[in-house]
Short mmCIF file of N, CA and C in Angstrom, two decimals:
data_model
loop_
_atom_site.label_atom_id
_atom_site.label_comp_id
_atom_site.label_asym_id
_atom_site.label_seq_id
_atom_site.Cartn_x
_atom_site.Cartn_y
_atom_site.Cartn_z
N MET A 1 8.10 25.42 1.29
CA MET A 1 8.64 23.73 0.37
C MET A 1 7.36 22.69 1.29
N LYS A 2 7.97 22.85 2.51
CA LYS A 2 6.96 22.14 3.43
C LYS A 2 5.85 22.10 3.49
N SER A 3 5.46 23.56 3.40
CA SER A 3 3.91 23.92 2.99
C SER A 3 3.31 23.83 1.79
N ILE A 4 3.93 23.67 0.62
CA ILE A 4 3.45 23.21 -0.62
C ILE A 4 3.24 21.18 -0.69
N ILE A 5 4.11 20.71 0.22
CA ILE A 5 4.22 19.56 0.22
C ILE A 5 3.11 18.74 1.15
N THR A 6 2.82 20.04 2.24
CA THR A 6 1.80 19.44 3.18
C THR A 6 0.85 19.43 2.34
N ILE A 7 0.16 20.79 1.91
CA ILE A 7 -0.70 21.09 0.86
C ILE A 7 -1.58 19.60 -0.06
N VAL A 8 -0.20 19.38 -0.89
CA VAL A 8 -0.58 18.70 -1.61
C VAL A 8 -0.80 16.90 -1.00
N VAL A 9 -0.38 16.33 -0.14
CA VAL A 9 -1.06 15.65 0.86
C VAL A 9 -2.20 15.79 1.51
N VAL A 10 -2.75 17.08 1.77
CA VAL A 10 -4.50 17.15 2.13
C VAL A 10 -5.00 16.91 1.29
N VAL A 11 -4.34 17.29 -0.29
CA VAL A 11 -5.14 17.44 -1.52
C VAL A 11 -5.51 15.85 -1.55
N TRP A 12 -4.81 15.53 -1.68
CA TRP A 12 -4.58 13.90 -1.87
C TRP A 12 -5.08 13.10 -1.31
N LEU A 13 -5.32 13.26 -0.12
CA LEU A 13 -5.89 12.44 0.85
C LEU A 13 -7.13 12.77 1.17
N ALA A 14 -7.52 13.79 0.28
CA ALA A 14 -9.01 14.43 0.66
C ALA A 14 -9.39 13.73 -0.51
N ILE A 15 -9.02 13.71 -1.53
CA ILE A 15 -9.96 13.50 -2.96
C ILE A 15 -9.74 11.72 -2.66
N GLY A 16 -9.20 10.83 -1.94
CA GLY A 16 -9.14 9.92 -1.42
C GLY A 16 -10.13 9.04 -0.84
N VAL A 17 -10.59 10.27 0.21
CA VAL A 17 -12.14 10.12 1.15
C VAL A 17 -13.11 10.35 -0.37
N ALA A 18 -12.89 11.13 -0.76
CA ALA A 18 -14.32 11.52 -2.04
C ALA A 18 -14.42 10.29 -3.03
N ALA A 19 -13.18 9.56 -2.98
CA ALA A 19 -13.78 8.49 -4.06
C ALA A 19 -14.07 7.60 -3.25
N ALA A 20 -13.54 7.06 -1.80
CA ALA A 20 -14.16 6.08 -0.68
C ALA A 20 -16.14 6.58 -0.41
N PHE A 21 -16.17 7.59 -0.42
CA PHE A 21 -17.36 7.77 -0.08
C PHE A 21 -18.21 7.63 -1.01
N GLN A 22 -17.52 8.13 -2.48
CA GLN A 22 -18.86 7.46 -3.63
C GLN A 22 -18.66 6.10 -3.87
N ARG A 23 -17.57 4.78 -3.18
CA ARG A 23 -17.64 3.72 -3.38
C ARG A 23 -18.56 3.03 -2.45
N GLY A 24 -19.55 4.02 -1.48
CA GLY A 24 -19.79 3.60 -0.69
C GLY A 24 -19.29 3.19 1.36
N TYR A 25 -18.32 3.08 0.84
CA TYR A 25 -17.63 2.77 1.75
C TYR A 25 -17.69 2.91 3.26
N PHE A 26 -18.45 4.26 3.14
CA PHE A 26 -18.76 4.78 4.55
C PHE A 26 -20.13 4.67 5.22
N GLY A 27 -21.04 3.69 4.59
CA GLY A 27 -22.58 3.77 5.34
C GLY A 27 -22.52 2.74 6.05
N ASP A 28 -23.53 3.53 6.88
CA ASP A 28 -23.89 2.61 8.41
C ASP A 28 -24.30 0.87 8.13
N ASP A 29 -24.64 0.61 7.19
CA ASP A 29 -25.27 -0.78 6.78
C ASP A 29 -24.28 -1.59 6.14
N ARG A 30 -22.70 -1.90 6.43
CA ARG A 30 -21.26 -1.73 6.18
C ARG A 30 -20.83 -2.53 7.31
N GLU A 31 -20.42 -4.22 6.83
CA GLU A 31 -19.87 -4.47 7.81
C GLU A 31 -18.59 -4.31 8.12
N VAL A 32 -18.46 -4.93 9.50
CA VAL A 32 -16.76 -3.82 10.05
C VAL A 32 -16.06 -4.92 9.77
N SER A 33 -14.83 -5.15 8.97
CA SER A 33 -14.09 -6.01 8.86
C SER A 33 -12.72 -5.97 8.63
N CYS A 34 -11.65 -7.08 8.71
CA CYS A 34 -10.18 -6.91 8.18
C CYS A 34 -10.72 -6.38 6.52
N LYS A 35 -11.38 -6.62 5.98
CA LYS A 35 -11.40 -6.32 4.23
C LYS A 35 -11.86 -5.28 3.83
N SER A 36 -13.22 -4.91 5.13
CA SER A 36 -13.54 -3.53 4.54
C SER A 36 -12.50 -2.61 5.52
N ALA A 37 -12.40 -2.67 6.21
CA ALA A 37 -11.26 -1.29 6.59
C ALA A 37 -10.28 -1.54 5.89
N GLY A 38 -9.64 -2.44 5.51
CA GLY A 38 -8.27 -2.59 4.42
C GLY A 38 -8.80 -1.43 3.27
N ASP A 39 -9.83 -1.88 2.43
CA ASP A 39 -10.44 -1.48 1.50
C ASP A 39 -10.48 -0.03 1.48
N THR A 40 -11.27 0.66 2.77
CA THR A 40 -11.16 2.06 2.77
C THR A 40 -9.85 2.55 2.87
N ALA A 41 -9.49 2.29 3.58
CA ALA A 41 -7.81 2.88 4.07
C ALA A 41 -6.96 2.85 2.74
N LEU A 42 -7.16 1.75 2.04
CA LEU A 42 -6.16 1.65 0.93
C LEU A 42 -6.32 2.60 -0.29
N THR A 43 -8.17 2.85 -0.44
CA THR A 43 -8.95 3.42 -1.75
C THR A 43 -8.17 5.38 -0.88
N ILE A 44 -8.44 5.71 0.40
CA ILE A 44 -8.09 7.41 0.55
C ILE A 44 -6.59 6.88 0.61
N VAL A 45 -5.52 6.36 0.67
CA VAL A 45 -3.95 6.42 0.49
C VAL A 45 -3.80 6.34 -0.99
N ALA A 46 -4.93 5.69 -2.06
CA ALA A 46 -4.33 5.89 -3.68
C ALA A 46 -5.12 7.41 -4.19
N GLY A 47 -5.95 7.78 -3.57
CA GLY A 47 -5.91 9.58 -3.90
C GLY A 47 -6.59 9.32 -5.19
N PRO A 48 -6.17 10.09 -6.11
CA PRO A 48 -6.72 10.73 -7.62
C PRO A 48 -6.03 9.01 -8.11
N LEU A 49 -5.51 8.46 -7.74
CA LEU A 49 -5.65 7.31 -8.82
C LEU A 49 -6.75 6.28 -8.92
N ASN A 50 -7.66 6.70 -7.79
CA ASN A 50 -8.63 6.05 -7.85
C ASN A 50 -9.45 6.49 -9.44
N TYR A 51 -9.37 7.63 -9.71
CA TYR A 51 -10.14 8.08 -10.62
C TYR A 51 -9.27 7.72 -11.82
N LEU A 52 -8.24 7.10 -11.92
CA LEU A 52 -7.55 6.60 -12.94
C LEU A 52 -8.22 5.07 -13.28
N GLY A 53 -8.60 4.47 -12.73
CA GLY A 53 -8.96 3.32 -12.28
C GLY A 53 -8.10 2.12 -11.72
N VAL A 54 -7.93 2.66 -10.43
CA VAL A 54 -6.80 1.71 -9.62
C VAL A 54 -7.91 1.42 -8.70
N ASN A 55 -8.16 0.76 -8.05
CA ASN A 55 -9.49 -0.39 -7.46
C ASN A 55 -8.90 -0.79 -6.25
N PRO A 56 -8.10 -0.67 -5.92
CA PRO A 56 -7.41 -1.33 -4.46
C PRO A 56 -8.62 -2.39 -3.48
N LYS A 57 -7.55 -3.36 -3.47
CA LYS A 57 -8.90 -4.28 -2.42
C LYS A 57 -7.29 -5.10 -1.46
N ILE A 58 -8.00 -5.55 -0.43
CA ILE A 58 -7.18 -6.31 0.58
C ILE A 58 -7.69 -7.74 0.34
N ASP A 59 -6.99 -8.53 0.45
CA ASP A 59 -7.41 -9.99 1.40
C ASP A 59 -7.41 -10.29 2.29
N CYS A 60 -8.05 -10.57 3.67
CA CYS A 60 -7.09 -10.94 4.77
C CYS A 60 -7.29 -12.01 4.83
N ALA A 61 -7.63 -12.87 4.31
CA ALA A 61 -7.80 -14.49 4.33
C ALA A 61 -6.42 -14.81 4.62
N ASP A 62 -5.48 -14.85 4.78
CA ASP A 62 -4.16 -15.54 4.53
C ASP A 62 -3.46 -14.60 5.88
N VAL A 63 -3.90 -13.81 6.35
CA VAL A 63 -3.62 -13.38 8.13
C VAL A 63 -3.87 -14.18 9.01
N ASP A 64 -2.94 -14.74 9.86
CA ASP A 64 -2.99 -15.61 10.90
C ASP A 64 -2.70 -14.75 12.00
N VAL A 65 -4.19 -14.71 12.90
CA VAL A 65 -3.52 -13.62 14.18
C VAL A 65 -4.06 -15.54 15.00
N PRO A 66 -2.50 -15.12 16.08
CA PRO A 66 -2.42 -15.72 16.75
C PRO A 66 -3.92 -15.87 18.06
N GLU A 67 -3.70 -17.22 18.70
CA GLU A 67 -4.38 -17.53 19.99
C GLU A 67 -4.20 -17.02 21.17
N PRO A 68 -5.17 -16.37 22.36
CA PRO A 68 -4.44 -16.13 23.09
C PRO A 68 -4.05 -16.85 23.55
N SER A 69 -3.35 -17.63 24.76
CA SER A 69 -2.22 -18.39 25.16
C SER A 69 -3.70 -18.54 26.64
N GLN A 70 -3.94 -19.66 27.07
CA GLN A 70 -4.52 -20.12 28.31
C GLN A 70 -3.97 -20.00 29.47
#
């Protein structure tokens, strides 16, 4: 049973990687930011749902990063 679950998870993530690749998330000209990294990760985790119309996006504007202390 564990091997079946493992295979399903690996195939799920592989489909997600394929979807992210098709959307151009792995291009060299892409800026690395919270948004681009988050969109890529969500696309991979969504897996086959990407082909059913799910287009996961992340909004990092609300994230407050603390400033270093002086």
